[in-house]
Short mmCIF file of C-alpha atoms in Angstrom, two decimals:
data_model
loop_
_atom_site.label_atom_id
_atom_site.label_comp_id
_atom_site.label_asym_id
_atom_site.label_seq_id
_atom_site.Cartn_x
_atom_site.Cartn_y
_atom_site.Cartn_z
CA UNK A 1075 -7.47 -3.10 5.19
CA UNK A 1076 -7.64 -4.80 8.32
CA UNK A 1077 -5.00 -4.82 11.05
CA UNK A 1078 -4.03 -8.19 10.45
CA UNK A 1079 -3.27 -7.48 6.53
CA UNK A 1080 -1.71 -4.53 7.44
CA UNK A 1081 1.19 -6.64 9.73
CA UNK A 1082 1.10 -9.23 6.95
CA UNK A 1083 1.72 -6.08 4.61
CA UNK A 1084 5.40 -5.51 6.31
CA UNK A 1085 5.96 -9.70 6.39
CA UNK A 1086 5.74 -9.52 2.33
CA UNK A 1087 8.83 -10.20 0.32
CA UNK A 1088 7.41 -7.43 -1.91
CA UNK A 1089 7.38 -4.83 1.00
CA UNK A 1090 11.22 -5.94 2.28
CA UNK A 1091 12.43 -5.56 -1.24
CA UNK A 1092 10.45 -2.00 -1.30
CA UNK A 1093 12.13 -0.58 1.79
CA UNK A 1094 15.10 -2.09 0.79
CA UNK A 1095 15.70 0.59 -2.09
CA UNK A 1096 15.15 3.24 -0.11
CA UNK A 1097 17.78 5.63 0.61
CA UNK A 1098 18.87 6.70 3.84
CA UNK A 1099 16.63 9.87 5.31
CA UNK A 1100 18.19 13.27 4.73
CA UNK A 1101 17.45 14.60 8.09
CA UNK A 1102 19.15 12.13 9.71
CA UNK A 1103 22.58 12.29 7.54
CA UNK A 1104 22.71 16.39 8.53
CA UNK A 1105 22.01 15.70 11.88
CA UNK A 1106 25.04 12.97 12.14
CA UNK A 1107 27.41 15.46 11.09
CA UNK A 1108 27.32 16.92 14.47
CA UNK A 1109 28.95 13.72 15.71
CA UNK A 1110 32.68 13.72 15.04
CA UNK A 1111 33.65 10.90 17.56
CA UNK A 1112 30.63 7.98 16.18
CA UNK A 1113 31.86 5.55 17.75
CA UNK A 1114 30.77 6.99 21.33
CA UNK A 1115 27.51 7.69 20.48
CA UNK A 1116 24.77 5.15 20.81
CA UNK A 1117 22.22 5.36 18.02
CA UNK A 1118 18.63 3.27 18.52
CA UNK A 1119 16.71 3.47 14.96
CA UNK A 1120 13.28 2.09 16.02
CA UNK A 1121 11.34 0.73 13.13
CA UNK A 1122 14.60 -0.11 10.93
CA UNK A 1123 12.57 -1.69 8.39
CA UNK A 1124 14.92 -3.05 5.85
CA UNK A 1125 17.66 -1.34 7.30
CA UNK A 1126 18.20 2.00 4.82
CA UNK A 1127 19.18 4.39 8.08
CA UNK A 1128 20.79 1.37 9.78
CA UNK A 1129 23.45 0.20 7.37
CA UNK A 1130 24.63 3.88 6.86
CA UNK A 1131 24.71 4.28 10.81
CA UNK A 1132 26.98 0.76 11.37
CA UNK A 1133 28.97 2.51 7.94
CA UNK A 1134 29.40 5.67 9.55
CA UNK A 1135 31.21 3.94 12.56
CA UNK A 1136 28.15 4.94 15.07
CA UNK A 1137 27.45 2.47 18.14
CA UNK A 1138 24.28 1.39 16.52
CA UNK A 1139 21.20 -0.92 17.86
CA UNK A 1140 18.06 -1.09 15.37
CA UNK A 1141 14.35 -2.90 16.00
CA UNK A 1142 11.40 -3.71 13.82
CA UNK A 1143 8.36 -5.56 14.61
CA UNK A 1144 8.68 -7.32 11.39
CA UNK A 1145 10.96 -10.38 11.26
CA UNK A 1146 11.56 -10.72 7.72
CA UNK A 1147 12.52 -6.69 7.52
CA UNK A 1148 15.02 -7.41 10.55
CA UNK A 1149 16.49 -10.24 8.51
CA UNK A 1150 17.20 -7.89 5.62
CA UNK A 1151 18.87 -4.99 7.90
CA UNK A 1152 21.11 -8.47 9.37
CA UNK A 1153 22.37 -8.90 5.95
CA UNK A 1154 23.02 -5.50 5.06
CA UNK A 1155 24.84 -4.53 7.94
CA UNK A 1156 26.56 -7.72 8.17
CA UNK A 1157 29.09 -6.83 5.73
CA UNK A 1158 30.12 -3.86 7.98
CA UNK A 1159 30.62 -5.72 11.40
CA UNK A 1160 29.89 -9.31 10.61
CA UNK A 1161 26.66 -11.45 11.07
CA UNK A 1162 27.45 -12.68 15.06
CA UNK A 1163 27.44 -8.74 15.96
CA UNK A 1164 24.67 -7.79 13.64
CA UNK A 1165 22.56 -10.82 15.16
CA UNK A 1166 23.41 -9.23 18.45
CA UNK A 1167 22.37 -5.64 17.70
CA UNK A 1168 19.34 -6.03 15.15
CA UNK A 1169 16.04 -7.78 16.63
CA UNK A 1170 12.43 -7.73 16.87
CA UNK A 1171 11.18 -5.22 19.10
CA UNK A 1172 8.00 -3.33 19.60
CA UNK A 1173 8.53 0.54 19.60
CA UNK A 1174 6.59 0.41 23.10
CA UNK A 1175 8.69 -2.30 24.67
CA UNK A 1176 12.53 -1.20 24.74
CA UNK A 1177 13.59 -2.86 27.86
CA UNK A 1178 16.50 -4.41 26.12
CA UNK A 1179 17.58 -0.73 26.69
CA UNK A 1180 18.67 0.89 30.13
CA UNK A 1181 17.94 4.40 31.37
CA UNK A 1182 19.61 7.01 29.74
CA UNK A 1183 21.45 4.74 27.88
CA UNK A 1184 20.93 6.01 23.81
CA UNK A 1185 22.05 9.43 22.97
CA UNK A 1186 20.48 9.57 19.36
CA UNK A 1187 16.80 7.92 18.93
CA UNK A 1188 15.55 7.24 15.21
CA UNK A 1189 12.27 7.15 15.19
CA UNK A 1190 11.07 7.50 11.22
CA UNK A 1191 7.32 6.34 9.93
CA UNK A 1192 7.20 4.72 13.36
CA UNK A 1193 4.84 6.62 15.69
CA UNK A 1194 1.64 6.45 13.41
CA UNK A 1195 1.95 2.70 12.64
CA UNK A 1196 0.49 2.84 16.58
CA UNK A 1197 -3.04 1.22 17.00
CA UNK A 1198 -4.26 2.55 20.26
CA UNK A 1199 -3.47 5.32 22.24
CA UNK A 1200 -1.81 3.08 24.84
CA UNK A 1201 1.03 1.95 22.58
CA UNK A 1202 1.11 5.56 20.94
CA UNK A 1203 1.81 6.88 24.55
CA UNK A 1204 4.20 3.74 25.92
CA UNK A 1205 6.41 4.23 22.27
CA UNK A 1206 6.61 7.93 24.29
CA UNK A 1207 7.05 6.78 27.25
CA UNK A 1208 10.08 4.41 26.92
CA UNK A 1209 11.92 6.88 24.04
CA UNK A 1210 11.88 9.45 27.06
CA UNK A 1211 13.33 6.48 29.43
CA UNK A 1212 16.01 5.20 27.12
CA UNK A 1213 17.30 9.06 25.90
CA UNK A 1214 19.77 10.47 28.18
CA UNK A 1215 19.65 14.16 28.89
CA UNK A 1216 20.86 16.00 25.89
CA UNK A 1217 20.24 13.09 24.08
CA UNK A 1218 18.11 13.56 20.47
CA UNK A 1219 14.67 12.28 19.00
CA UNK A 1220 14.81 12.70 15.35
CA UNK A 1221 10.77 11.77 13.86
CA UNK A 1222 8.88 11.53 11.08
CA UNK A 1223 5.21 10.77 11.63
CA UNK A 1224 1.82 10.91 9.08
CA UNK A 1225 -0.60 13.59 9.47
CA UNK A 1226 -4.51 13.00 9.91
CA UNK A 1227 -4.00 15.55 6.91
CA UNK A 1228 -3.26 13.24 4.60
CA UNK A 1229 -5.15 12.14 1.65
CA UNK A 1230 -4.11 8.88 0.46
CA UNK A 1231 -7.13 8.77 -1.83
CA UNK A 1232 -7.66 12.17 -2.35
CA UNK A 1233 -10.30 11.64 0.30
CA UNK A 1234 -10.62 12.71 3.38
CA UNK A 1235 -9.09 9.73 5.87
CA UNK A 1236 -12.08 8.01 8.05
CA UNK A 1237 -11.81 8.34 12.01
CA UNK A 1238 -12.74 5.47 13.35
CA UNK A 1239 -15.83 5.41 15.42
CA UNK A 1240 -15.02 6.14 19.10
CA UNK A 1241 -12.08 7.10 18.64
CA UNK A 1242 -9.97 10.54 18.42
CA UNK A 1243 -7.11 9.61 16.70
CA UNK A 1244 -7.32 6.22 14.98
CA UNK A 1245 -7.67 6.97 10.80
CA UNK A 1246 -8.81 4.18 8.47
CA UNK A 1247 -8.03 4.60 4.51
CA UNK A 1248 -4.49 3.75 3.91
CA UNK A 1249 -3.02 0.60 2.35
CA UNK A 1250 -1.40 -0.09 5.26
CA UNK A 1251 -4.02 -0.22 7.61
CA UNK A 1252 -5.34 1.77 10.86
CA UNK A 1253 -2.66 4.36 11.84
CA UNK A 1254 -2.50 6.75 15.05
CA UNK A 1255 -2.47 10.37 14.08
CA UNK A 1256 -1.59 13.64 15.36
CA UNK A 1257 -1.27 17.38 14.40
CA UNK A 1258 1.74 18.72 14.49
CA UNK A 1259 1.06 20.83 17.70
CA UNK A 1260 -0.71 17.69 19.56
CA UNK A 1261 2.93 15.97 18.75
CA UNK A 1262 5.02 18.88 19.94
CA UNK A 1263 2.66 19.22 23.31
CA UNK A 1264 2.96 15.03 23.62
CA UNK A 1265 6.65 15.20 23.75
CA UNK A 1266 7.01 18.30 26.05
CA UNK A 1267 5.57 16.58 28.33
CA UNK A 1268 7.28 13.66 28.51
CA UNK A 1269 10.76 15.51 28.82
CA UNK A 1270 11.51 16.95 25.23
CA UNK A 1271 12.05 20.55 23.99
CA UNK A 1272 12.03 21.45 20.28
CA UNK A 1273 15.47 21.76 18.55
CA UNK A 1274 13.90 23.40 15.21
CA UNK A 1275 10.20 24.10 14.32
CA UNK A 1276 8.11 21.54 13.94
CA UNK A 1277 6.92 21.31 10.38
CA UNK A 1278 4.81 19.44 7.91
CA UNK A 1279 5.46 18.30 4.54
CA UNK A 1280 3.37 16.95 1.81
CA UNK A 1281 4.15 14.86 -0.49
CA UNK A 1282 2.36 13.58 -3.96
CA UNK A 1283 1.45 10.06 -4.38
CA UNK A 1284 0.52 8.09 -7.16
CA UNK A 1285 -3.26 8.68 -5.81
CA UNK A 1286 -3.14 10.96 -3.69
CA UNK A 1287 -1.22 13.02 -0.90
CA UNK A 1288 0.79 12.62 2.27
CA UNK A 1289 1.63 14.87 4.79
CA UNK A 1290 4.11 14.30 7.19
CA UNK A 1291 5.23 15.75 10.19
CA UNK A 1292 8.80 15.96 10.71
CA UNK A 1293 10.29 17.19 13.94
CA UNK A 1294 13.95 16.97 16.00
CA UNK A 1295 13.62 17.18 20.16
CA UNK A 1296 16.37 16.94 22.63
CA UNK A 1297 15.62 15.56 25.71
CA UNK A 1298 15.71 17.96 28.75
CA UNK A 1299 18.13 17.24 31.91
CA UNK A 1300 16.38 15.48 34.61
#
């Protein structure tokens, strides 16, 4: 699939209903239980899609902001989480965004960062590194980076995934287009140095799919004190 059906991919009514069902990640609801006081801590879920971490943030009582680089899944996450604090403030917290680009946010302004399925959707190492770059930026010190990113040791197809040509981590062979991919350790060494320490191992799961396999790699960092 090119990289212009894989955008369209996340603009299809078919895709918003899809993410739409999902349930919100379990990582994230045992991590929010160390929060007793929500309401002072500002959450950033980058890559909301249709809003399934989200709407269980803005339920929670958590001073939530979400982005997705697909318009139709940021309408969805509106209406969700506009029966919790009302379309005007939804409007005003939900928006297209690029996971690179988070200007809308000041330094050291978010004290949890969401970023699930988000990092390998990158298409060059330049965006891989500037979605890095302004996570670090926006965390404040102490602050968390809870992720979820694909492994190159997947196997969508039961195949091994194609590199493509020229390049050392751009994979070709998933449904959804070229993704950025990292091992585990290359993740772990990428975030150290751009401010973050581990909170728990780093580890990779994998996953059965109807025709093949996914691996993930799921990690937690906290964001050293500058």
């Amino acid at each position: 699939m090119t990289r212009e059906g894989a955008d369209s991919f996340w603009e299809t009514e078919e895709a918003v209903e899809r993410f739409t069902g999902k349930q919100p990640d379990v990582r994230l609801l045992e991590l929010l239980q160390g929060y007793p006081e929500p309401g002072n801590v500002r959450v950033l879920d980058v890559g909301c899609a249709a809003g399934r971490n989200t709407l269980v943030l803005a339920e929670l009582g958590f001073d939530v902001y979400a982005i997705d680089s697909s318009v139709p899944m940021v309408g969805r996450t509106r209406e969700r989480v506009a029966g919790v604090m009302g379309p005007d403030e939804a409007e005003r917290r939900i928006t297209p965004g690029r996971m690179e680009d988070l200007r809308r946010f000041e330094d050291a302004s978010v004290q949890v960062l969401v970023a699930l399925g988000v990092l390998h959707q990158a298409t060059s190492e330049t965006q891989w590194n500037g979605a890095i770059r302004e996570m670090s930026r926006c965390l404040a010190p102490g602050g968390v980076l809870l992720v979820a990113a694909w492994s190159p040791r997947s196997r969508p197809h039961r195949e091994a995934i194609q590199r493509v040509p020229g390049e050392k981590h751009l994979y070709e062979g998933f449904h959804t287009g070229t993704h950025y991919l990292v091992e585990a350790p290359e993740l772990d060494t990428a975030l150290a140095g751009a401010g973050f320490t581990t909170v728990v191992p780093t580890e990779e799961v994998r996953v059965d799919t109807e025709n093949g396999w996914r691996v993930t790699i799921n990690a937690l960092y906290r964001r050293t004190q500058s």
